[in-house]
């Protein structure tokens, strides 16, 4: 390392790859803020702004300042290394894409307002890529001819644009963001499955190497169904996604996907027939259950939805449960439903919400599997202030189809082993997906088999959000004072704090230690500002580099400096002599521990 460093008189310490190893704060752009920015709702967003990592340019559009960029580059390097290891080859595709490709795949119509469309000076429709299936498939259909060219796996690390409805949480849900996206191309399903498994392993390695606590969960794969898709979730309380875990068998699934294996002790007594019952003002399940003295689970909620095509659908669910909208969407064949407003419901069903009835309803009825297991239940009577008690599905009202619609809750039985599920929250940082023939068929990506016949290429796609990964690592690793970086993603490993820059001895010893650290390859940020010690400590905690080394008049009196680890807050006084070596070991040890090796 030593011989690779070049230090111009006024410059930084740079390693063999041109990366800064040692940096003085006074020559940096690392503006810290004491106050929480008003627009930041979650810790990572607040801290990344306060520590001077990112700045907002417009809604969902952020600039990376030097420290933020360093963390981003670290994530990038970790990702690139594993992709290379797993035989994915790096390319770089354009951000601007011609609309024709999207028309071919059918997504020009389907993608909706998240797709940023514009015209060039010739009036040609273009988009800024929210993802690159079309461009990749186009590249491959031109270049791949025969089975000899397969399998092929290509990746890029590139800027995407998605005009998100609600950009928020800083880098977590931006409009412009950087993604690693990879695409696999195989001759058959078995090959595609093996590519998928490789990528799954690469992702496990990547997030482990980032030093993150994560889970791999079965994810919703739209109307395709089956376990075609997994999400990589960094566990954090503020995460947008809820996940179901079984502590006994390890089952893990996104709530959109988690199957409800049954409702224990749920059946109601069989009845001879239903009874129209006066239930004045009982519009809501708890109210109605209390009034009738019945369990909430024995009330059948009738909820009116409208499909994308505007078709009304009545969805039935036991009263103590909620419908998961993605499960409903899949059960409806992929058309996203919206809950009808009270006005719409009354217009279509002819009664106020709360009394809507499936009995004799002239609309499609889809019921949760739990409804099918009820021998009888309470349903609206189709007139204000009345319900039918003892109504039996199939006998008293029609059900067009049954599906698993209910969202699982904590304590529900695991679909694999019947253990109790727990619910945790997470941030989706990566997503792997078996695409099958979707794009290759639509866009004619074919290859010649050994026997001369042609077949479509079987595809998979694999994404990781880089900014989101860095933000999620902050979300998972912070305390009241600031960030607690996992060493692998920390912008620097060590904060060196000379407390009195005006003191010749402190200054010269600290600068000598800085040189020694850098010579040992330790990434060091030296706070050489002439500010009071309290501020240096505060900023060091805020930025949260794994190791802090403090050189002060006091400590130097007996030839020592103070070392503190950010995560454990352990303090030790060590002799200045040999200190750099100890710091190096501490950094290496921290990395190893966090990466679970
Ligand atoms: P989400 O459900 O969060 O919108 P998605 O399913 O749309 O995500 P993919 O299309 O699978 O995401 O994209 C792959 C990865 O890109 C995601 O796992 C995530 O890490 C990242 N990503 C997606 N949308 C954003 C965004 N708006 N801002 C930052 N990163 C994003
Ligand atoms: Mg999205």
Coordinates of C-alpha atoms and ligand atoms in Angstrom, one line a residue:
X1 CA 0.0 0.0 0.0
X2 CA 2.8 2.3 1.1
X3 CA 4.5 2.6 -2.3
X4 CA 1.2 3.2 -4.0
X5 CA 0.5 6.4 -2.2
X6 CA 1.3 9.7 -4.0
X7 CA 1.1 12.8 -1.9
X8 CA 1.4 16.0 -3.8
X9 CA 2.4 19.0 -1.6
X10 CA -1.1 20.3 -1.2
X11 CA -3.1 17.2 -2.0
X12 CA -4.8 14.1 -0.6
X13 CA -3.6 10.7 0.1
X14 CA -4.7 8.6 -2.8
X15 CA -4.5 4.8 -3.3
X16 CA -3.6 2.7 -6.3
X17 CA -7.1 3.0 -7.7
X18 CA -7.2 6.8 -7.3
X19 CA -9.5 6.7 -4.3
X20 CA -8.9 9.0 -1.4
X21 CA -7.4 7.2 1.6
X22 CA -6.8 10.2 3.9
X23 CA -8.8 13.4 3.9
X24 CA -8.7 16.6 5.9
X25 CA -12.1 17.9 6.8
X26 CA -11.0 21.5 6.2
X27 CA -10.5 20.8 2.5
X28 CA -13.7 18.8 2.2
X29 CA -17.3 19.4 1.5
X30 CA -18.9 17.9 4.6
X31 CA -21.4 20.4 5.9
X32 CA -23.1 19.1 9.1
X33 CA -26.4 20.4 10.4
X34 CA -27.5 20.6 14.0
X35 CA -31.2 20.8 13.3
X36 CA -33.4 18.1 11.8
X37 CA -34.5 19.1 8.3
X38 CA -38.3 19.6 8.3
X39 CA -39.0 17.4 5.3
X40 CA -37.2 14.3 6.7
X41 CA -39.6 11.8 8.3
X42 CA -37.3 8.9 9.0
X43 CA -34.0 8.6 10.7
X44 CA -31.9 7.7 7.7
X45 CA -33.2 10.7 5.7
X46 CA -32.6 13.1 8.6
X47 CA -29.1 11.8 9.4
X48 CA -27.9 11.6 5.8
X49 CA -28.8 15.3 5.4
X50 CA -27.5 16.4 8.8
X51 CA -24.2 14.5 8.3
X52 CA -23.7 16.1 4.9
X53 CA -24.0 13.0 2.7
X54 CA -26.8 14.2 0.4
X55 CA -28.7 17.3 -0.6
X56 CA -32.2 17.5 -2.1
X57 CA -32.4 19.2 -5.5
X58 CA -36.1 18.6 -6.2
X59 CA -38.8 16.1 -5.0
X60 CA -37.1 12.7 -5.1
X61 CA -34.0 14.0 -6.7
X62 CA -30.8 14.1 -4.7
X63 CA -27.2 15.1 -5.1
X64 CA -24.5 13.0 -3.4
X65 CA -21.9 15.1 -1.5
X66 CA -18.4 13.5 -1.2
X67 CA -19.1 11.5 2.0
X68 CA -22.4 10.1 0.6
X69 CA -20.8 9.3 -2.7
X70 CA -18.1 7.3 -0.9
X71 CA -20.7 5.1 0.8
X72 CA -22.5 4.7 -2.5
X73 CA -19.2 3.7 -4.2
X74 CA -18.6 1.1 -1.5
X75 CA -22.0 -0.5 -2.1
X76 CA -21.2 -0.4 -5.8
X77 CA -17.9 -2.2 -5.3
X78 CA -19.4 -4.9 -3.2
X79 CA -22.1 -5.5 -5.7
X80 CA -19.8 -5.4 -8.7
X81 CA -17.4 -8.0 -7.1
X82 CA -20.2 -10.5 -6.5
X83 CA -21.8 -10.0 -9.9
X84 CA -18.4 -10.6 -11.5
X85 CA -17.8 -13.6 -9.3
X86 CA -21.1 -15.1 -10.4
X87 CA -20.3 -14.6 -14.1
X88 CA -22.5 -11.6 -14.8
X89 CA -20.8 -9.3 -17.3
X90 CA -21.0 -5.5 -16.9
X91 CA -22.4 -3.2 -19.6
X92 CA -23.7 0.3 -19.5
X93 CA -26.9 1.0 -21.3
X94 CA -28.4 4.4 -22.1
X95 CA -30.9 6.2 -19.8
X96 CA -32.9 7.5 -22.8
X97 CA -34.8 4.8 -24.6
X98 CA -36.9 5.0 -27.8
X99 CA -40.7 4.4 -27.2
X100 CA -40.8 1.8 -29.9
X101 CA -39.2 -0.9 -27.7
X102 CA -41.8 -0.2 -25.0
X103 CA -44.6 -0.4 -27.6
X104 CA -43.2 -3.8 -28.6
X105 CA -43.2 -5.1 -25.0
X106 CA -46.6 -3.6 -24.4
X107 CA -45.4 -1.5 -21.5
X108 CA -45.8 1.8 -23.3
X109 CA -49.6 1.5 -22.5
X110 CA -49.3 -0.5 -19.2
X111 CA -46.6 1.3 -17.3
X112 CA -48.6 4.4 -16.3
X113 CA -47.5 7.8 -15.1
X114 CA -44.3 6.5 -13.3
X115 CA -42.8 6.3 -16.8
X116 CA -41.3 9.7 -17.8
X117 CA -42.1 10.3 -21.4
X118 CA -40.9 13.1 -23.7
X119 CA -40.3 13.9 -27.3
X120 CA -37.1 14.7 -29.0
X121 CA -36.7 17.6 -31.5
X122 CA -38.0 15.3 -34.3
X123 CA -41.2 14.6 -32.3
X124 CA -40.1 11.0 -31.6
X125 CA -41.4 9.5 -28.4
X126 CA -38.8 8.7 -25.8
X127 CA -38.6 7.7 -22.2
X128 CA -36.1 7.8 -19.4
X129 CA -35.6 4.2 -18.3
X130 CA -37.3 3.2 -15.1
X131 CA -35.8 -0.3 -15.8
X132 CA -34.1 -1.9 -18.8
X133 CA -35.8 -5.2 -19.8
X134 CA -36.6 -3.8 -23.2
X135 CA -33.2 -2.5 -24.0
X136 CA -31.5 -5.6 -22.7
X137 CA -33.8 -7.9 -24.6
X138 CA -33.2 -5.8 -27.8
X139 CA -29.5 -6.1 -27.3
X140 CA -29.6 -9.8 -26.8
X141 CA -32.0 -10.6 -29.7
X142 CA -29.5 -8.8 -32.0
X143 CA -26.3 -10.4 -30.7
X144 CA -27.4 -13.9 -29.5
X145 CA -27.8 -16.4 -32.3
X146 CA -27.5 -19.9 -31.1
X147 CA -27.4 -22.2 -28.0
X148 CA -23.7 -21.7 -28.0
X149 CA -24.2 -18.0 -26.9
X150 CA -26.2 -19.1 -23.9
X151 CA -26.4 -18.8 -20.9
X152 CA -25.7 -15.1 -20.7
X153 CA -26.0 -12.8 -17.8
X154 CA -25.5 -9.0 -18.1
X155 CA -25.6 -6.3 -15.5
X156 CA -25.2 -2.5 -15.3
X157 CA -25.0 0.1 -12.5
X158 CA -27.0 3.0 -13.9
X159 CA -29.4 5.8 -13.1
X160 CA -33.1 5.2 -13.4
X161 CA -36.0 7.5 -13.3
X162 CA -39.4 6.6 -12.0
X163 CA -41.9 9.4 -11.5
X164 CA -43.1 7.9 -8.1
X165 CA -46.5 9.2 -6.8
X166 CA -45.0 9.8 -3.4
X167 CA -41.3 10.2 -3.5
X168 CA -40.2 10.2 0.2
X169 CA -37.6 9.2 2.8
X170 CA -34.7 10.6 0.8
X171 CA -32.8 8.0 -1.1
X172 CA -35.3 5.3 -0.1
X173 CA -37.9 6.2 -2.5
X174 CA -36.5 8.7 -5.0
X175 CA -37.6 9.5 -8.5
X176 CA -34.0 9.5 -9.8
X177 CA -32.0 6.7 -8.3
X178 CA -29.1 4.3 -9.1
X179 CA -29.8 0.7 -9.6
X180 CA -27.8 -2.4 -10.3
X181 CA -29.9 -4.3 -12.7
X182 CA -29.0 -7.7 -14.1
X183 CA -30.7 -9.9 -16.7
X184 CA -30.1 -13.6 -17.3
X185 CA -30.7 -15.4 -20.6
X186 CA -31.0 -19.1 -20.8
X187 CA -31.9 -21.8 -23.2
X188 CA -34.5 -23.5 -21.0
X189 CA -36.3 -23.4 -17.7
X190 CA -33.7 -25.5 -15.9
X191 CA -31.0 -23.1 -17.0
X192 CA -33.1 -20.1 -15.9
X193 CA -33.6 -21.7 -12.5
X194 CA -29.9 -22.2 -12.1
X195 CA -29.3 -18.6 -13.1
X196 CA -31.9 -17.5 -10.5
X197 CA -30.2 -19.5 -7.8
X198 CA -26.8 -18.1 -8.7
X199 CA -28.2 -14.5 -8.4
X200 CA -29.9 -15.4 -5.1
X201 CA -26.6 -16.5 -3.7
X202 CA -24.8 -13.4 -5.1
X203 CA -27.4 -11.2 -3.4
X204 CA -27.0 -13.1 -0.1
X205 CA -23.2 -12.5 -0.3
X206 CA -23.7 -8.8 -1.3
X207 CA -25.9 -7.9 1.6
X208 CA -23.8 -9.9 4.0
X209 CA -20.7 -8.2 2.8
X210 CA -22.4 -4.8 3.3
X211 CA -22.7 -5.9 7.0
X212 CA -26.6 -5.7 7.0
X213 CA -29.2 -7.7 8.8
X214 CA -31.5 -8.9 6.1
X215 CA -34.0 -11.5 5.1
X216 CA -34.8 -13.2 1.8
X217 CA -38.6 -13.3 1.5
X218 CA -41.0 -14.8 -1.0
X219 CA -42.5 -11.9 -2.9
X220 CA -45.5 -11.2 -4.9
X221 CA -44.9 -11.9 -8.5
X222 CA -48.1 -10.4 -9.8
X223 CA -50.5 -12.6 -11.6
X224 CA -47.8 -15.1 -12.7
X225 CA -48.1 -16.7 -9.2
X226 CA -45.7 -19.4 -7.8
X227 CA -42.4 -18.7 -6.1
X228 CA -40.9 -16.8 -9.0
X229 CA -39.7 -13.8 -7.0
X230 CA -37.8 -13.1 -3.9
X231 CA -37.1 -9.8 -2.2
X232 CA -34.1 -9.0 0.0
X233 CA -35.3 -7.0 3.0
X234 CA -33.1 -5.0 5.3
X235 CA -34.9 -5.2 8.6
X236 CA -35.8 -1.9 10.1
X237 CA -38.8 -0.6 12.0
X238 CA -39.6 2.2 9.6
X239 CA -39.5 -0.1 6.6
X240 CA -42.4 0.4 4.1
X241 CA -42.9 -3.4 3.8
X242 CA -44.4 -5.8 6.4
X243 CA -43.0 -9.3 6.4
X244 CA -44.2 -12.5 8.0
X245 CA -41.6 -14.8 9.5
X246 CA -41.8 -18.2 11.1
X247 CA -39.2 -18.7 13.8
X248 CA -39.6 -22.4 13.7
X249 CA -39.1 -23.3 10.0
X250 CA -37.6 -20.1 8.6
X251 CA -40.6 -19.4 6.3
X252 CA -40.4 -15.7 5.3
X253 CA -42.8 -13.9 3.0
X254 CA -43.9 -10.4 2.1
X255 CA -47.4 -9.8 3.5
X256 CA -48.6 -9.6 -0.1
X257 CA -47.6 -13.1 -0.5
X258 CA -47.9 -14.7 2.9
X259 CA -50.5 -17.5 2.8
X260 CA -53.0 -17.6 5.6
X261 CA -53.0 -21.3 6.5
X262 CA -56.3 -21.2 8.5
X263 CA -58.3 -19.6 11.2
X264 CA -58.1 -21.7 14.3
X265 CA -61.3 -22.3 16.2
X266 CA -63.3 -20.3 13.7
X267 CA -66.4 -22.2 12.5
X268 CA -69.8 -21.0 13.5
X269 CA -72.8 -23.3 14.2
X270 CA -74.7 -24.5 11.2
X271 CA -78.2 -22.9 10.8
X272 CA -81.4 -23.9 9.1
X273 CA -81.8 -20.5 7.4
X274 CA -81.0 -16.9 7.8
X275 CA -83.0 -14.4 9.8
X276 CA -83.5 -10.7 8.9
X277 CA -82.5 -8.8 12.1
X278 CA -82.9 -5.2 13.1
X279 CA -79.4 -3.7 13.7
X280 CA -80.0 0.0 14.1
X281 CA -76.9 2.1 13.2
X282 CA -74.6 -0.9 13.3
X283 CA -72.4 -0.1 10.3
X284 CA -69.1 -1.4 11.7
X285 CA -68.0 -4.9 12.6
X286 CA -67.1 -4.3 16.3
X287 CA -70.4 -2.4 16.9
X288 CA -72.4 -5.1 15.1
X289 CA -70.7 -7.9 16.9
X290 CA -71.3 -6.3 20.3
X291 CA -75.0 -5.6 19.4
X292 CA -75.6 -9.2 18.3
X293 CA -73.4 -10.7 21.0
X294 CA -71.4 -12.6 18.3
X295 CA -67.8 -13.0 17.5
X296 CA -66.3 -10.5 15.0
X297 CA -65.0 -13.4 12.9
X298 CA -68.6 -14.6 12.4
X299 CA -69.5 -11.4 10.6
X300 CA -68.9 -11.4 6.9
X301 CA -67.8 -8.0 5.7
X302 CA -68.9 -7.2 2.2
X303 CA -66.6 -4.6 0.6
X304 CA -67.2 -3.2 -2.8
X305 CA -64.2 -2.7 -5.1
X306 CA -63.9 -1.3 -8.6
X307 CA -61.4 -3.0 -11.0
X308 CA -59.2 -1.0 -13.4
X309 CA -61.9 -1.6 -16.0
X310 CA -64.5 -0.2 -13.7
X311 CA -66.2 -3.5 -13.0
X312 CA -67.7 -3.6 -9.5
X313 CA -66.6 -6.6 -7.4
X314 CA -67.9 -7.5 -4.0
X315 CA -65.2 -9.0 -1.8
X316 CA -66.2 -10.9 1.3
X317 CA -64.0 -11.4 4.3
X318 CA -64.4 -12.5 7.9
X319 CA -65.0 -9.4 10.1
X320 CA -61.9 -9.7 12.2
X321 CA -59.7 -9.7 9.1
X322 CA -58.4 -7.2 6.5
X323 CA -58.2 -7.7 2.8
X324 CA -54.6 -7.5 1.4
X325 CA -55.1 -5.4 -1.8
X326 CA -52.3 -7.2 -3.7
X327 CA -53.8 -10.6 -2.9
X328 CA -57.2 -9.3 -4.2
X329 CA -55.5 -7.9 -7.3
X330 CA -53.9 -11.3 -8.1
X331 CA -57.2 -13.1 -7.4
X332 CA -58.8 -10.7 -10.0
X333 CA -56.3 -11.7 -12.6
X334 CA -54.0 -8.7 -12.2
X335 CA -56.4 -5.8 -12.4
X336 CA -55.7 -3.5 -9.5
X337 CA -58.9 -2.8 -7.5
X338 CA -59.8 0.3 -5.7
X339 CA -62.2 0.4 -2.8
X340 CA -65.5 2.1 -3.9
X341 CA -66.3 5.3 -2.1
X342 CA -69.4 5.4 0.2
X343 CA -71.2 7.3 -2.6
X344 CA -70.2 4.8 -5.3
X345 CA -71.1 1.9 -3.1
X346 CA -74.5 3.3 -2.4
X347 CA -75.1 4.1 -6.1
X348 CA -74.1 0.6 -7.3
X349 CA -75.6 -1.5 -4.4
X350 CA -78.5 0.7 -3.5
X351 CA -77.8 0.8 0.2
X352 CA -75.4 2.6 2.5
X353 CA -72.0 1.0 3.2
X354 CA -72.3 -1.3 6.2
X355 CA -75.5 -2.9 5.0
X356 CA -74.4 -4.0 1.5
X357 CA -75.5 -7.6 1.0
X358 CA -74.1 -10.5 -1.1
X359 CA -77.6 -12.0 -1.0
X360 CA -79.0 -11.7 -4.5
X361 CA -76.2 -9.2 -5.5
X362 CA -75.9 -8.5 -9.2
X363 CA -72.2 -8.1 -9.2
X364 CA -69.2 -10.5 -9.2
X365 CA -68.6 -12.0 -5.7
X366 CA -65.2 -13.1 -4.6
X367 CA -64.7 -14.5 -1.0
X368 CA -61.8 -15.1 1.2
X369 CA -61.2 -18.8 2.0
X370 CA -62.2 -18.1 5.6
X371 CA -65.7 -17.2 4.4
X372 CA -66.0 -20.6 2.8
X373 CA -65.2 -22.3 6.1
X374 CA -67.9 -20.6 8.0
X375 CA -71.1 -22.6 8.4
X376 CA -73.0 -19.4 8.9
X377 CA -72.4 -15.7 9.3
X378 CA -73.9 -12.3 9.6
X379 CA -74.2 -10.4 6.3
X380 CA -75.8 -7.0 5.4
X381 CA -79.5 -7.3 4.5
X382 CA -79.3 -4.8 1.6
X383 CA -81.4 -2.2 3.5
X384 CA -80.4 0.3 6.1
X385 CA -80.3 -0.9 9.7
X386 CA -80.8 -4.6 8.9
X387 CA -78.5 -7.6 8.7
X388 CA -79.1 -11.3 8.0
X389 CA -78.0 -13.6 10.8
X390 CA -77.1 -17.2 10.1
X391 CA -76.5 -16.7 6.3
X392 CA -74.6 -19.6 4.7
X393 CA -72.3 -19.1 1.8
X394 CA -73.5 -21.1 -1.2
X395 CA -77.0 -21.6 0.3
X396 CA -78.1 -18.1 1.0
X397 CA -75.8 -16.2 -1.3
X398 CA -73.7 -16.9 -4.4
X399 CA -69.9 -16.9 -4.3
X400 CA -68.3 -16.8 -7.8
X401 CA -64.8 -17.6 -6.5
X402 CA -62.8 -18.2 -3.4
X403 CA -59.2 -17.0 -2.8
X404 CA -56.8 -16.3 0.0
X405 CA -57.5 -12.6 0.4
X406 CA -56.8 -12.0 4.1
X407 CA -53.7 -10.4 5.4
X408 CA -51.8 -12.5 7.9
X409 CA -51.3 -11.1 11.4
X410 CA -48.9 -11.9 14.2
X411 CA -49.6 -15.3 15.7
X412 CA -51.3 -16.8 12.6
X413 CA -50.2 -20.3 11.7
X414 CA -47.2 -20.7 9.4
X415 CA -48.3 -22.2 6.1
X416 CA -45.4 -24.6 6.2
X417 CA -45.1 -25.9 9.7
X418 CA -48.0 -24.3 11.6
X419 CA -45.6 -22.5 14.0
X420 CA -46.7 -19.0 14.9
X421 CA -45.9 -16.2 12.5
X422 CA -44.3 -13.0 13.6
X423 CA -44.5 -9.7 11.7
X424 CA -41.5 -7.5 11.2
X425 CA -40.9 -4.5 9.0
X426 CA -38.2 -4.1 6.3
X427 CA -36.9 -2.1 3.4
X428 CA -36.8 -3.9 0.0
X429 CA -33.2 -3.4 -1.2
X430 CA -33.1 -6.1 -3.8
X431 CA -35.5 -8.1 -5.9
X432 CA -34.9 -11.1 -8.1
X433 CA -37.5 -12.2 -10.6
X434 CA -38.0 -15.1 -13.0
X435 CA -39.4 -13.4 -16.1
X436 CA -39.7 -16.6 -18.2
X437 CA -40.7 -15.8 -21.8
X438 CA -42.5 -12.5 -21.2
X439 CA -40.1 -10.2 -23.0
X440 CA -38.4 -12.7 -25.3
X441 CA -41.8 -13.7 -26.8
X442 CA -43.1 -10.2 -27.0
X443 CA -39.9 -8.9 -28.6
X444 CA -38.8 -12.0 -30.5
X445 CA -35.6 -12.8 -28.6
X446 CA -34.9 -16.3 -30.0
X447 CA -32.0 -18.7 -30.4
X448 CA -31.2 -21.6 -32.6
X449 CA -31.1 -25.0 -30.8
X450 CA -28.6 -27.7 -31.6
X451 CA -31.1 -29.4 -33.8
X452 CA -31.6 -26.3 -35.9
X453 CA -35.1 -25.4 -34.5
X454 CA -35.7 -22.1 -32.8
X455 CA -36.9 -21.3 -29.3
X456 CA -37.5 -18.2 -27.2
X457 CA -34.8 -17.3 -24.6
X458 CA -35.8 -17.8 -21.0
X459 CA -35.1 -14.7 -18.9
X460 CA -34.7 -13.5 -15.3
X461 CA -34.1 -10.0 -13.9
X462 CA -32.4 -8.9 -10.7
X463 CA -32.3 -5.4 -9.2
X464 CA -30.6 -3.7 -6.3
X465 CA -31.1 -0.1 -5.4
X466 CA -27.8 1.4 -4.4
X467 CA -29.0 4.5 -2.7
X468 CA -31.7 2.6 -1.0
X469 CA -29.2 0.1 0.3
X470 CA -27.0 2.8 1.8
X471 CA -30.1 4.5 3.3
X472 CA -31.4 1.2 4.7
X473 CA -28.0 0.6 6.3
X474 CA -28.4 3.9 8.1
X475 CA -32.0 3.1 9.0
X476 CA -30.8 -0.1 10.6
X477 CA -27.7 1.3 12.2
X478 CA -28.1 4.6 14.1
X479 CA -28.7 5.9 17.6
X480 CA -29.8 9.1 19.1
X481 CA -26.5 10.8 18.3
X482 CA -26.2 9.8 14.7
X483 CA -25.2 7.1 12.2
X484 CA -23.4 3.9 13.3
X485 CA -22.1 2.8 10.0
X486 CA -21.5 -0.8 9.2
X487 CA -17.7 -0.7 8.5
X488 CA -18.2 -2.0 4.9
X489 CA -20.3 1.0 3.9
X490 CA -18.8 3.7 6.1
X491 CA -17.4 6.6 4.0
X492 CA -14.1 6.4 6.0
X493 CA -13.1 3.9 8.6
X494 CA -11.6 6.3 11.1
X495 CA -12.3 9.7 12.4
X496 CA -9.1 11.3 13.7
X497 CA -9.7 14.2 16.0
X498 CA -6.8 16.4 17.0
X499 CA -8.6 18.4 19.7
X500 CA -6.3 21.4 19.7
X501 CA -5.1 22.2 16.3
X502 CA -3.4 25.3 17.6
X503 CA -1.1 23.3 19.8
X504 CA 2.1 22.4 17.9
X505 CA 2.5 19.0 19.6
X506 CA -1.1 17.9 19.1
X507 CA -1.0 19.0 15.6
X508 CA 2.3 17.4 14.6
X509 CA 1.6 14.1 16.4
X510 CA -1.9 13.9 14.9
X511 CA -0.6 14.6 11.4
X512 CA 2.1 12.0 11.9
X513 CA -0.6 9.5 13.1
X514 CA -2.7 10.4 10.1
X515 CA 0.2 9.6 7.7
X516 CA 0.8 6.3 9.5
X517 CA -2.9 5.3 9.3
X518 CA -3.0 6.1 5.6
X519 CA 0.2 4.2 5.0
X520 CA -1.4 1.2 6.5
X521 CA -4.4 1.6 4.1
X522 CA -6.8 2.8 6.8
X523 CA -9.3 5.3 5.3
X524 CA -9.0 8.3 7.6
X525 CA -11.0 11.5 7.9
X526 CA -9.1 14.0 10.0
X527 CA -11.1 16.8 11.6
X528 CA -8.4 19.5 11.4
X529 CA -10.9 22.3 11.9
X530 CA -10.1 24.9 14.5
X531 CA -13.3 24.4 16.4
X532 CA -14.1 23.5 20.0
X533 CA -13.7 19.8 21.0
X534 CA -17.4 19.5 21.8
X535 CA -18.3 20.2 18.2
X536 CA -15.8 17.7 16.9
X537 CA -17.2 15.0 19.1
X538 CA -20.7 15.8 18.1
X539 CA -19.9 15.7 14.4
X540 CA -18.0 12.5 14.8
X541 CA -21.0 10.9 16.5
X542 CA -23.3 12.2 13.8
X543 CA -21.2 10.9 10.9
X544 CA -20.6 7.7 12.8
X545 CA -17.4 6.3 11.4
X546 CA -16.6 3.0 13.0
X547 CA -13.5 4.1 15.0
X548 CA -12.7 7.4 16.5
X549 CA -9.1 8.4 17.5
X550 CA -8.7 11.4 19.6
X551 CA -5.4 13.2 20.1
X552 CA -5.4 15.9 22.8
X553 CA -3.0 17.9 24.9
X554 CA -4.1 15.9 27.9
X555 CA -3.7 12.4 26.4
X556 CA -0.3 13.3 25.0
X557 CA 1.0 14.1 28.4
X558 CA 1.6 10.4 29.0
X559 CA 2.2 9.7 25.3
X560 CA -1.2 8.2 24.6
X561 CA -4.3 8.7 22.5
X562 CA -7.9 7.7 22.9
X563 CA -9.6 5.1 20.8
X564 CA -13.4 4.7 20.8
X565 CA -15.6 2.4 18.8
X566 CA -18.8 4.0 17.6
X567 CA -21.0 0.9 18.0
X568 CA -19.9 -0.4 21.4
X569 CA -18.9 3.0 22.7
X570 CA -15.9 1.3 24.2
X571 CA -13.1 3.6 25.1
X572 CA -9.4 2.8 25.5
X573 CA -6.3 4.8 26.0
X574 CA -3.4 3.4 24.0
X575 CA 0.2 4.5 23.5
X576 CA 0.7 6.7 20.5
X577 CA 3.5 4.3 19.5
X578 CA 1.9 1.4 17.7
X579 CA -1.5 3.0 17.7
X580 CA -2.0 3.0 13.9
X581 CA -1.4 -0.8 13.9
X582 CA -4.0 -1.3 16.6
X583 CA -6.5 0.8 14.8
X584 CA -6.0 -1.2 11.6
X585 CA -6.6 -4.4 13.5
X586 CA -9.7 -3.0 15.1
X587 CA -11.1 -1.9 11.8
X588 CA -10.4 -5.3 10.2
X589 CA -11.9 -7.1 13.2
X590 CA -15.1 -4.9 13.0
X591 CA -15.5 -5.7 9.3
X592 CA -15.1 -9.4 9.9
X593 CA -17.6 -9.5 12.7
X594 CA -20.2 -7.4 10.9
X595 CA -19.9 -9.6 7.8
X596 CA -20.4 -12.7 10.0
X597 CA -17.1 -14.3 9.1
Ligands
LIG1 P1 -40.9 -0.8 -4.6 O1 -41.9 -1.8 -4.3 O2 -40.2 -0.3 -3.4 O3 -41.5 0.4 -5.4 P2 -40.1 -2.1 -7.0 O4 -40.7 -3.4 -6.8 O5 -40.7 -1.1 -7.8 O6 -39.8 -1.4 -5.5 P3 -37.9 -3.1 -8.6 O7 -38.6 -2.6 -9.8 O8 -37.9 -4.5 -8.3 O9 -38.6 -2.2 -7.4 O10 -36.5 -2.4 -8.5 C1 -35.3 -3.1 -8.0 C2 -34.7 -2.3 -6.8 O11 -34.6 -0.9 -7.1 C3 -35.6 -2.3 -5.6 O12 -35.4 -3.5 -4.9 C4 -35.1 -1.1 -4.8 O13 -33.9 -1.4 -4.1 C5 -34.7 -0.1 -6.0 N1 -35.8 0.9 -6.1 C6 -37.0 0.7 -6.7 N2 -37.7 1.9 -6.7 C7 -36.9 2.8 -6.1 C8 -37.0 4.2 -5.8 N3 -38.1 4.8 -6.1 N4 -36.0 4.8 -5.1 C9 -34.9 4.1 -4.8 N5 -34.7 2.8 -5.1 C10 -35.7 2.2 -5.7
LIG2 MG1 -41.9 0.6 -7.4

